[in-house]
Coordinates of C-alpha atoms and ligand atoms in Angstrom, one line a residue:
M1 CA 23.2 20.0 0.6
I2 CA 22.5 16.7 -1.3
R3 CA 19.8 16.1 -2.5
D4 CA 20.1 12.9 -3.9
P5 CA 23.1 10.5 -1.9
D6 CA 22.8 7.9 -4.0
T7 CA 23.3 10.0 -7.6
L8 CA 26.3 11.8 -5.1
T9 CA 27.5 8.8 -4.6
A10 CA 27.9 7.4 -7.8
L11 CA 28.7 11.0 -9.6
L12 CA 32.1 10.6 -7.2
D13 CA 32.9 7.5 -7.4
T14 CA 32.9 7.8 -11.0
V15 CA 35.6 11.2 -11.1
R16 CA 37.6 9.4 -8.4
R17 CA 38.1 6.4 -10.9
F18 CA 38.4 8.7 -13.7
V19 CA 41.0 10.7 -11.8
R20 CA 42.8 7.6 -11.2
E21 CA 42.3 5.5 -14.3
R22 CA 42.5 8.9 -16.1
L23 CA 43.9 12.0 -14.9
V24 CA 46.6 11.0 -12.4
P25 CA 48.7 8.5 -15.9
A26 CA 48.7 12.1 -17.8
E27 CA 50.0 14.4 -15.0
E28 CA 53.6 14.1 -16.6
L29 CA 52.2 14.8 -20.3
V30 CA 51.0 17.8 -19.4
A31 CA 52.9 19.4 -17.0
E32 CA 55.6 19.0 -20.6
T33 CA 53.3 19.7 -22.7
D34 CA 51.5 22.0 -21.8
A35 CA 47.9 20.8 -22.8
I36 CA 45.3 18.4 -21.9
P37 CA 44.9 15.9 -24.0
D38 CA 42.0 15.9 -25.9
D39 CA 40.7 12.6 -25.4
I40 CA 40.8 14.3 -22.0
V41 CA 38.9 16.4 -22.4
R42 CA 36.2 14.9 -24.4
D43 CA 35.9 12.5 -21.2
M44 CA 35.5 15.8 -18.6
K45 CA 32.6 17.5 -21.9
A46 CA 31.2 13.3 -21.7
M47 CA 30.8 13.0 -17.9
G48 CA 29.3 16.4 -18.0
L49 CA 31.7 18.1 -15.8
F50 CA 31.5 21.2 -16.9
G51 CA 27.5 21.6 -15.8
L52 CA 28.3 20.7 -12.8
T53 CA 26.9 24.6 -11.1
I54 CA 24.7 25.0 -14.8
P55 CA 20.1 24.0 -14.0
E56 CA 19.7 21.0 -15.0
G57 CA 16.8 23.2 -17.1
Y58 CA 20.0 23.7 -18.9
G59 CA 21.8 20.8 -19.2
G60 CA 23.8 21.0 -16.6
L61 CA 23.8 18.8 -13.3
G62 CA 23.1 21.7 -10.8
L63 CA 24.7 20.5 -8.1
T64 CA 23.7 22.0 -4.5
M65 CA 26.9 23.8 -2.7
E66 CA 27.9 21.2 -0.9
E67 CA 27.9 18.7 -3.6
E68 CA 30.2 20.9 -5.7
A69 CA 32.4 20.9 -2.9
R70 CA 32.4 17.3 -2.9
V71 CA 33.3 16.5 -6.2
M72 CA 35.5 19.4 -6.3
I73 CA 37.3 17.6 -3.4
E74 CA 37.8 14.7 -5.4
L75 CA 38.3 15.9 -9.0
C76 CA 41.5 17.5 -7.6
Q77 CA 43.5 14.6 -5.9
T78 CA 45.2 15.1 -9.2
A79 CA 46.9 17.6 -11.4
P80 CA 45.5 21.3 -10.4
A81 CA 45.0 22.0 -14.4
F82 CA 42.7 20.1 -15.3
R83 CA 40.1 21.4 -12.5
S84 CA 41.5 25.1 -14.6
L85 CA 39.5 23.6 -17.9
I86 CA 36.0 23.5 -16.0
G87 CA 36.8 25.9 -13.5
T88 CA 36.2 28.5 -15.1
T89 CA 33.3 27.8 -16.8
V90 CA 31.4 26.2 -13.2
G91 CA 33.5 28.0 -10.7
I92 CA 33.0 32.3 -11.7
G93 CA 32.1 32.2 -15.8
S94 CA 28.1 31.1 -15.5
Q95 CA 27.6 32.2 -12.9
G96 CA 27.3 36.0 -13.3
I97 CA 24.7 35.1 -15.6
L98 CA 23.1 32.7 -13.6
M99 CA 23.3 34.8 -11.1
D100 CA 21.6 38.3 -12.6
G101 CA 21.3 37.2 -16.2
T102 CA 17.3 37.7 -18.2
P103 CA 15.8 34.2 -19.0
E104 CA 16.5 35.3 -22.3
Q105 CA 20.5 35.4 -22.1
K106 CA 20.6 32.5 -19.6
E107 CA 18.7 30.6 -22.7
R108 CA 20.9 30.9 -25.0
W109 CA 23.9 31.3 -23.2
L110 CA 23.9 28.7 -20.4
P111 CA 23.4 24.7 -22.6
R112 CA 26.7 25.8 -24.5
L113 CA 28.1 26.3 -21.5
A114 CA 27.1 23.1 -19.8
S115 CA 28.1 20.8 -22.8
G116 CA 31.3 21.8 -22.7
E117 CA 30.6 23.7 -26.1
L118 CA 32.2 26.5 -25.0
I119 CA 33.9 28.0 -22.2
A120 CA 33.4 30.9 -20.3
S121 CA 36.2 33.1 -18.8
F122 CA 35.5 36.0 -15.8
A123 CA 37.7 39.2 -17.3
L124 CA 37.5 41.1 -14.2
T125 CA 40.9 42.1 -13.7
E126 CA 43.2 44.4 -15.2
P127 CA 46.9 45.3 -15.9
E128 CA 46.3 48.4 -12.9
A129 CA 43.4 47.4 -11.0
G130 CA 43.8 43.6 -9.7
S131 CA 42.7 43.8 -6.0
D132 CA 41.3 47.2 -6.0
A133 CA 38.7 45.1 -8.3
A134 CA 36.5 48.6 -8.8
S135 CA 38.7 50.8 -9.4
I136 CA 38.9 49.2 -13.5
R137 CA 39.1 51.2 -16.6
T138 CA 37.6 48.1 -19.2
R139 CA 35.6 51.3 -21.1
A140 CA 31.6 50.0 -22.3
R141 CA 30.3 53.0 -24.2
R142 CA 26.8 53.2 -25.2
D143 CA 26.4 53.4 -28.6
G144 CA 22.2 52.8 -30.7
D145 CA 22.1 49.0 -30.1
D146 CA 25.5 47.9 -28.9
Y147 CA 28.1 48.8 -26.1
V148 CA 31.7 50.0 -27.9
I149 CA 34.8 48.1 -25.3
D150 CA 38.3 49.7 -25.3
G151 CA 40.9 48.2 -22.7
S152 CA 42.8 45.3 -21.3
K153 CA 41.7 42.5 -18.9
R154 CA 45.2 40.5 -17.3
F155 CA 46.0 37.0 -16.3
I156 CA 42.6 36.0 -17.7
T157 CA 42.6 32.5 -17.5
N158 CA 41.3 30.1 -20.0
A159 CA 41.5 33.3 -22.3
P160 CA 42.6 31.4 -24.9
E161 CA 40.5 29.0 -24.8
A162 CA 37.1 30.6 -23.8
G163 CA 33.6 31.2 -26.1
M164 CA 32.9 33.8 -24.4
F165 CA 33.9 35.6 -21.4
T166 CA 31.7 37.7 -18.4
L167 CA 32.9 40.9 -18.8
M168 CA 33.3 44.0 -16.3
A169 CA 33.3 47.2 -18.0
R170 CA 32.6 50.8 -16.6
T171 CA 29.8 51.7 -18.0
D172 CA 29.8 55.0 -16.1
P173 CA 32.7 57.2 -16.0
Q174 CA 31.4 60.0 -14.1
Q175 CA 31.1 56.9 -11.2
K176 CA 35.0 56.0 -10.2
G177 CA 34.4 53.3 -8.0
A178 CA 32.3 50.0 -7.8
A179 CA 28.4 52.3 -9.7
G180 CA 29.9 52.4 -13.0
I181 CA 30.6 49.3 -13.4
T182 CA 27.7 46.5 -15.4
A183 CA 28.6 43.3 -16.4
F184 CA 28.9 41.5 -19.8
I185 CA 28.2 38.0 -21.6
V186 CA 31.2 38.9 -24.9
D187 CA 31.4 36.1 -27.8
A188 CA 34.7 35.4 -27.8
K189 CA 34.7 36.4 -31.7
T190 CA 33.9 39.5 -31.7
P191 CA 35.6 41.3 -34.5
G192 CA 38.5 43.4 -31.9
I193 CA 39.6 41.3 -29.3
S194 CA 43.4 40.2 -29.3
L195 CA 44.2 37.5 -27.2
G196 CA 48.5 38.3 -25.4
R197 CA 51.1 35.9 -25.6
I198 CA 50.5 32.8 -23.2
D199 CA 51.8 33.9 -20.1
R200 CA 54.9 31.9 -18.4
K201 CA 54.1 31.2 -15.3
M202 CA 55.6 29.2 -11.8
G203 CA 52.8 26.1 -12.4
Q204 CA 50.2 24.5 -13.6
K205 CA 51.5 23.9 -16.8
G206 CA 48.2 23.2 -19.0
A207 CA 46.0 25.6 -17.7
H208 CA 46.2 28.4 -20.0
T209 CA 46.3 32.3 -19.0
C210 CA 46.4 35.8 -21.0
D211 CA 45.9 39.5 -21.8
V212 CA 42.6 39.5 -23.4
V213 CA 42.2 43.4 -25.6
F214 CA 39.3 44.5 -27.1
D215 CA 39.9 47.5 -29.5
G216 CA 36.0 49.2 -30.6
V217 CA 33.9 45.6 -30.3
R218 CA 30.7 45.6 -30.2
V219 CA 28.1 43.8 -27.8
P220 CA 24.9 44.3 -28.2
V221 CA 22.5 45.5 -25.5
A222 CA 21.0 42.2 -24.6
N223 CA 24.2 41.2 -23.6
V224 CA 24.1 42.9 -20.6
I225 CA 23.7 40.5 -17.8
G226 CA 20.3 41.2 -16.5
G227 CA 20.0 43.9 -18.9
V228 CA 20.9 47.1 -16.3
E229 CA 23.9 49.4 -15.7
G230 CA 25.4 50.0 -12.9
R231 CA 25.3 46.3 -11.6
G232 CA 28.3 44.0 -12.6
F233 CA 30.5 44.9 -9.4
K234 CA 27.8 43.5 -7.1
T235 CA 27.4 41.2 -9.8
A236 CA 30.9 40.1 -9.7
M237 CA 31.4 39.4 -5.7
K238 CA 28.6 37.6 -5.7
V239 CA 30.2 35.7 -8.3
L240 CA 33.8 35.6 -6.1
D241 CA 31.9 34.7 -2.9
K242 CA 30.8 31.4 -4.4
G243 CA 34.4 31.2 -6.6
R244 CA 35.9 31.3 -2.9
I245 CA 33.9 28.7 -1.5
H246 CA 35.0 26.1 -4.5
I247 CA 38.3 27.0 -4.7
A248 CA 38.7 26.4 -1.1
A249 CA 37.2 22.6 -2.2
V250 CA 40.6 22.3 -4.7
C251 CA 42.7 23.2 -2.0
V252 CA 41.3 20.9 0.5
G253 CA 41.4 18.6 -2.9
V254 CA 44.8 18.6 -3.4
A255 CA 45.9 18.5 0.1
E256 CA 44.4 15.5 0.1
R257 CA 46.4 13.4 -2.3
L258 CA 49.3 15.3 -1.6
L259 CA 49.5 14.1 2.0
R260 CA 48.6 10.6 0.8
D261 CA 51.7 10.4 -1.1
T262 CA 53.9 11.8 1.6
L263 CA 52.2 9.1 3.4
H264 CA 53.1 6.3 1.4
Y265 CA 56.3 7.7 0.6
A266 CA 57.1 8.1 4.4
M267 CA 55.8 4.3 4.9
E268 CA 58.2 3.1 3.0
R269 CA 61.1 5.5 2.4
R270 CA 63.7 3.7 5.3
Q271 CA 66.7 5.5 7.2
F272 CA 68.4 4.7 10.3
G273 CA 67.4 1.0 9.7
Q274 CA 63.4 1.9 10.1
P275 CA 60.7 4.0 7.9
I276 CA 61.3 7.8 8.5
A277 CA 57.2 7.3 9.4
E278 CA 58.1 6.0 12.6
F279 CA 60.1 9.2 13.7
Q280 CA 58.2 11.8 15.9
L281 CA 59.5 14.7 14.0
V282 CA 58.3 13.3 10.9
Q283 CA 54.9 12.5 12.5
A284 CA 54.8 16.0 13.4
M285 CA 54.4 17.3 9.6
L286 CA 52.3 14.3 9.1
A287 CA 49.7 15.7 12.3
D288 CA 50.4 18.7 11.2
S289 CA 48.5 18.2 7.9
R290 CA 46.3 15.6 9.2
T291 CA 44.7 18.4 11.1
E292 CA 45.0 21.7 8.8
L293 CA 43.3 19.6 6.1
Y294 CA 40.4 18.0 8.6
A295 CA 39.7 20.8 9.6
A296 CA 39.8 23.0 6.1
R297 CA 37.6 20.5 4.4
T298 CA 35.2 21.1 7.8
M299 CA 34.9 24.4 7.2
V300 CA 34.7 24.0 4.1
L301 CA 31.5 21.9 4.1
D302 CA 29.9 24.1 6.4
A303 CA 29.8 26.8 4.6
A304 CA 28.5 25.3 1.3
R305 CA 25.9 24.0 3.6
R306 CA 24.9 27.5 4.8
R307 CA 25.5 28.6 1.0
D308 CA 22.7 25.9 0.2
A309 CA 20.4 27.3 3.2
G310 CA 20.3 30.7 1.7
D311 CA 22.5 32.4 4.0
D312 CA 24.8 35.0 3.6
V313 CA 28.3 33.3 3.0
S314 CA 30.7 36.5 2.3
T315 CA 32.7 35.8 5.0
E316 CA 32.8 32.6 5.6
A317 CA 33.6 32.3 2.2
A318 CA 36.5 34.3 2.7
C319 CA 37.1 31.8 6.1
C320 CA 37.6 29.1 3.2
K321 CA 39.3 30.4 0.9
Y322 CA 42.2 32.2 3.2
Y323 CA 42.6 28.4 5.7
A324 CA 41.7 26.5 2.5
S325 CA 44.9 28.4 0.6
E326 CA 47.4 28.5 2.7
M327 CA 46.8 24.5 4.5
V328 CA 48.0 23.8 1.0
G329 CA 51.0 25.9 1.1
R330 CA 52.2 24.0 3.7
V331 CA 50.7 20.4 3.2
A332 CA 53.4 20.9 0.1
D333 CA 56.3 21.9 2.5
R334 CA 56.1 19.9 5.0
A335 CA 55.7 17.0 1.7
V336 CA 58.1 18.5 -0.2
Q337 CA 60.1 18.7 3.5
I338 CA 59.6 14.5 3.7
H339 CA 60.4 13.8 0.8
G340 CA 63.9 15.1 1.4
G341 CA 65.8 15.1 -1.3
A342 CA 63.1 13.0 -4.2
G343 CA 60.8 16.0 -3.4
Y344 CA 62.3 18.4 -4.6
V345 CA 64.0 16.7 -8.1
A346 CA 61.0 16.5 -10.4
D347 CA 60.6 12.5 -10.1
H348 CA 57.7 12.1 -7.4
G349 CA 55.9 15.0 -9.1
I350 CA 55.8 16.7 -5.2
E351 CA 58.1 19.8 -6.8
R352 CA 55.1 20.9 -9.2
Y353 CA 53.0 20.7 -6.9
Y354 CA 54.4 23.1 -5.0
R355 CA 54.9 25.1 -7.1
D356 CA 50.8 24.3 -8.7
V357 CA 49.5 26.0 -4.9
R358 CA 51.5 28.8 -5.0
L359 CA 48.6 30.0 -7.6
F360 CA 46.1 29.2 -4.5
R361 CA 47.0 32.0 -2.2
I362 CA 46.7 35.1 -4.7
Y363 CA 43.8 33.3 -7.3
E364 CA 40.3 35.1 -7.2
G365 CA 41.5 37.2 -4.2
T366 CA 44.9 37.1 -2.6
S367 CA 45.0 36.1 1.2
Q368 CA 45.0 39.9 2.3
I369 CA 41.6 40.5 0.3
Q370 CA 40.2 37.4 1.7
Q371 CA 41.2 38.7 5.4
I372 CA 39.5 42.8 4.5
V373 CA 36.8 40.8 3.6
I374 CA 36.8 38.5 6.3
A375 CA 37.6 41.8 8.7
R376 CA 34.8 43.8 7.1
G377 CA 32.6 40.9 7.8
M378 CA 32.6 40.7 11.7
V379 CA 32.2 44.8 11.5
R380 CA 29.4 44.8 9.8
E381 CA 27.7 41.6 11.9
A382 CA 28.8 43.4 15.6
T383 CA 26.9 47.2 13.7
Ligands
COS401 N1 28.1 40.5 -2.0 C1 26.8 41.2 -3.1 N2 27.6 42.6 -3.0 C2 29.0 43.3 -2.5 C3 29.8 42.5 -2.3 C4 28.8 41.3 -2.5 N3 29.4 39.9 -1.9 N4 30.7 43.1 -2.0 C5 30.1 44.4 -2.3 N5 29.8 44.3 -2.9 C6 28.7 45.1 -2.8 C7 29.0 46.4 -1.8 O1 27.9 46.3 -1.2 C8 28.7 48.0 -2.6 O2 27.5 48.5 -2.8 P1 26.9 50.2 -1.5 O3 27.8 51.3 -2.4 O4 25.6 49.8 -2.2 O5 27.4 49.8 -0.5 C9 29.5 47.6 -3.5 O6 30.2 46.0 -3.2 C10 31.2 48.2 -3.4 O7 31.3 47.8 -2.1 P2 32.6 47.7 -1.1 O8 32.2 49.3 -1.0 O9 33.4 47.1 -0.5 O10 33.5 47.3 -2.1 P3 35.4 48.3 -2.2 O11 36.6 49.1 -3.4 O12 36.6 48.6 -0.8 O13 36.7 46.7 -2.8 C11 37.4 44.2 -2.0 C12 35.9 45.3 -1.9 C13 38.3 44.9 -2.2 C14 36.5 43.4 -1.6 C15 36.8 44.0 -3.3 O14 37.2 43.9 -4.3 C16 37.9 41.6 -3.9 O15 37.0 41.6 -3.7 N6 39.0 42.5 -4.3 C17 39.5 41.1 -4.7 C18 39.2 41.0 -6.3 C19 39.6 39.9 -6.9 O16 39.1 38.6 -5.6 N7 39.7 39.6 -8.1 C20 40.1 38.2 -8.2 C21 40.7 38.4 -10.1 S1 38.3 37.6 -10.4 S2 39.2 35.7 -10.8

């Protein structure tokens, strides 16, 4: 759903210009320094990028899913690390509060997230609980007006930058599965929280992940999302349904950039006396990428519109995440192939993208988890 086409067009133009004029020239620097320059972070805050999905009443832009997807497609035509900084707030970190939080929790936390004053991180994954998210062991034990949290989380994106965590922990040890899990809002400055070393990753330099250890961390009862124990797994799953459409849009944006650069290269690079874009075997790679990109873009916008219409899009969100993340992997692979030696050396940035996009098939649910969600959805619908 697009509420006001003129306002959205103006926003998309602003983001497109920001990407072209500020982010693309800084890509190399971010990859070398593993940090996003402060002036760029400042500008991202000023543009309202941290508040894209937070309602206007709390200081955000309150974008619909379709609007958000279109903004992501523009914003991600550059190194994915830039999106990652706002991504955990916009995509998954704030959404648990928005979907299931109490009015007081929304009032207290959302305005500071929308302005970028606080960055939200989503703390679900643990050393022994990745795809099997319902098996988390981090424990939250009630003690008076607090819960005391012990356990550790792994690969938590933006944990080094986080002002708050949306944390999933087990409040009922008798319940081994999803029913014993509760979602908490945890102030990152609470005593007892410590961070592991920043992970050395294959790609996405400038986007940081690390372990987060909770050792006797006291969190007020008022910070249980929605005030109800045992709902945390469902909150996490609903957040991930939305997050998966968001990530699929990110994949479409990155693929657009890769294919545009690759087409230009193929039209300029001459071999055997003509541009390599004239060769049918190169054309086949370009055409396959264009076709798959078009399919992914169409899927993402369709799922987004259905979600805006109030449909349950669990299955469609998984289809989008699965297809778009695999698609951008193939587009990146063909980009390296068409660039040849120039794609393998660091100068053109193509090999950097090849490494960066590998993550999309893994986080917010691997491709194999998406297949499970899709097939289960099919069986459910047919029953
Ligand atoms: N929306 C709302 N509720 C949902 C839901 C969704 N999308 N998906 C599941 N639930 C509910 C179920 O209805 C069930 O509730 P009831 O017990 O009341 O019926 C409960 O949650 C447990 O669901 P289920 O039995 O399907 O859980 P499983 O342990 O089988 O796990 C998968 C389901 C595999 C889909 C889940 O663990 C998953 O998504 N794993 C990947 C996690 C992930 O993406 N990690 C990335 C890290 S976060 S960046």
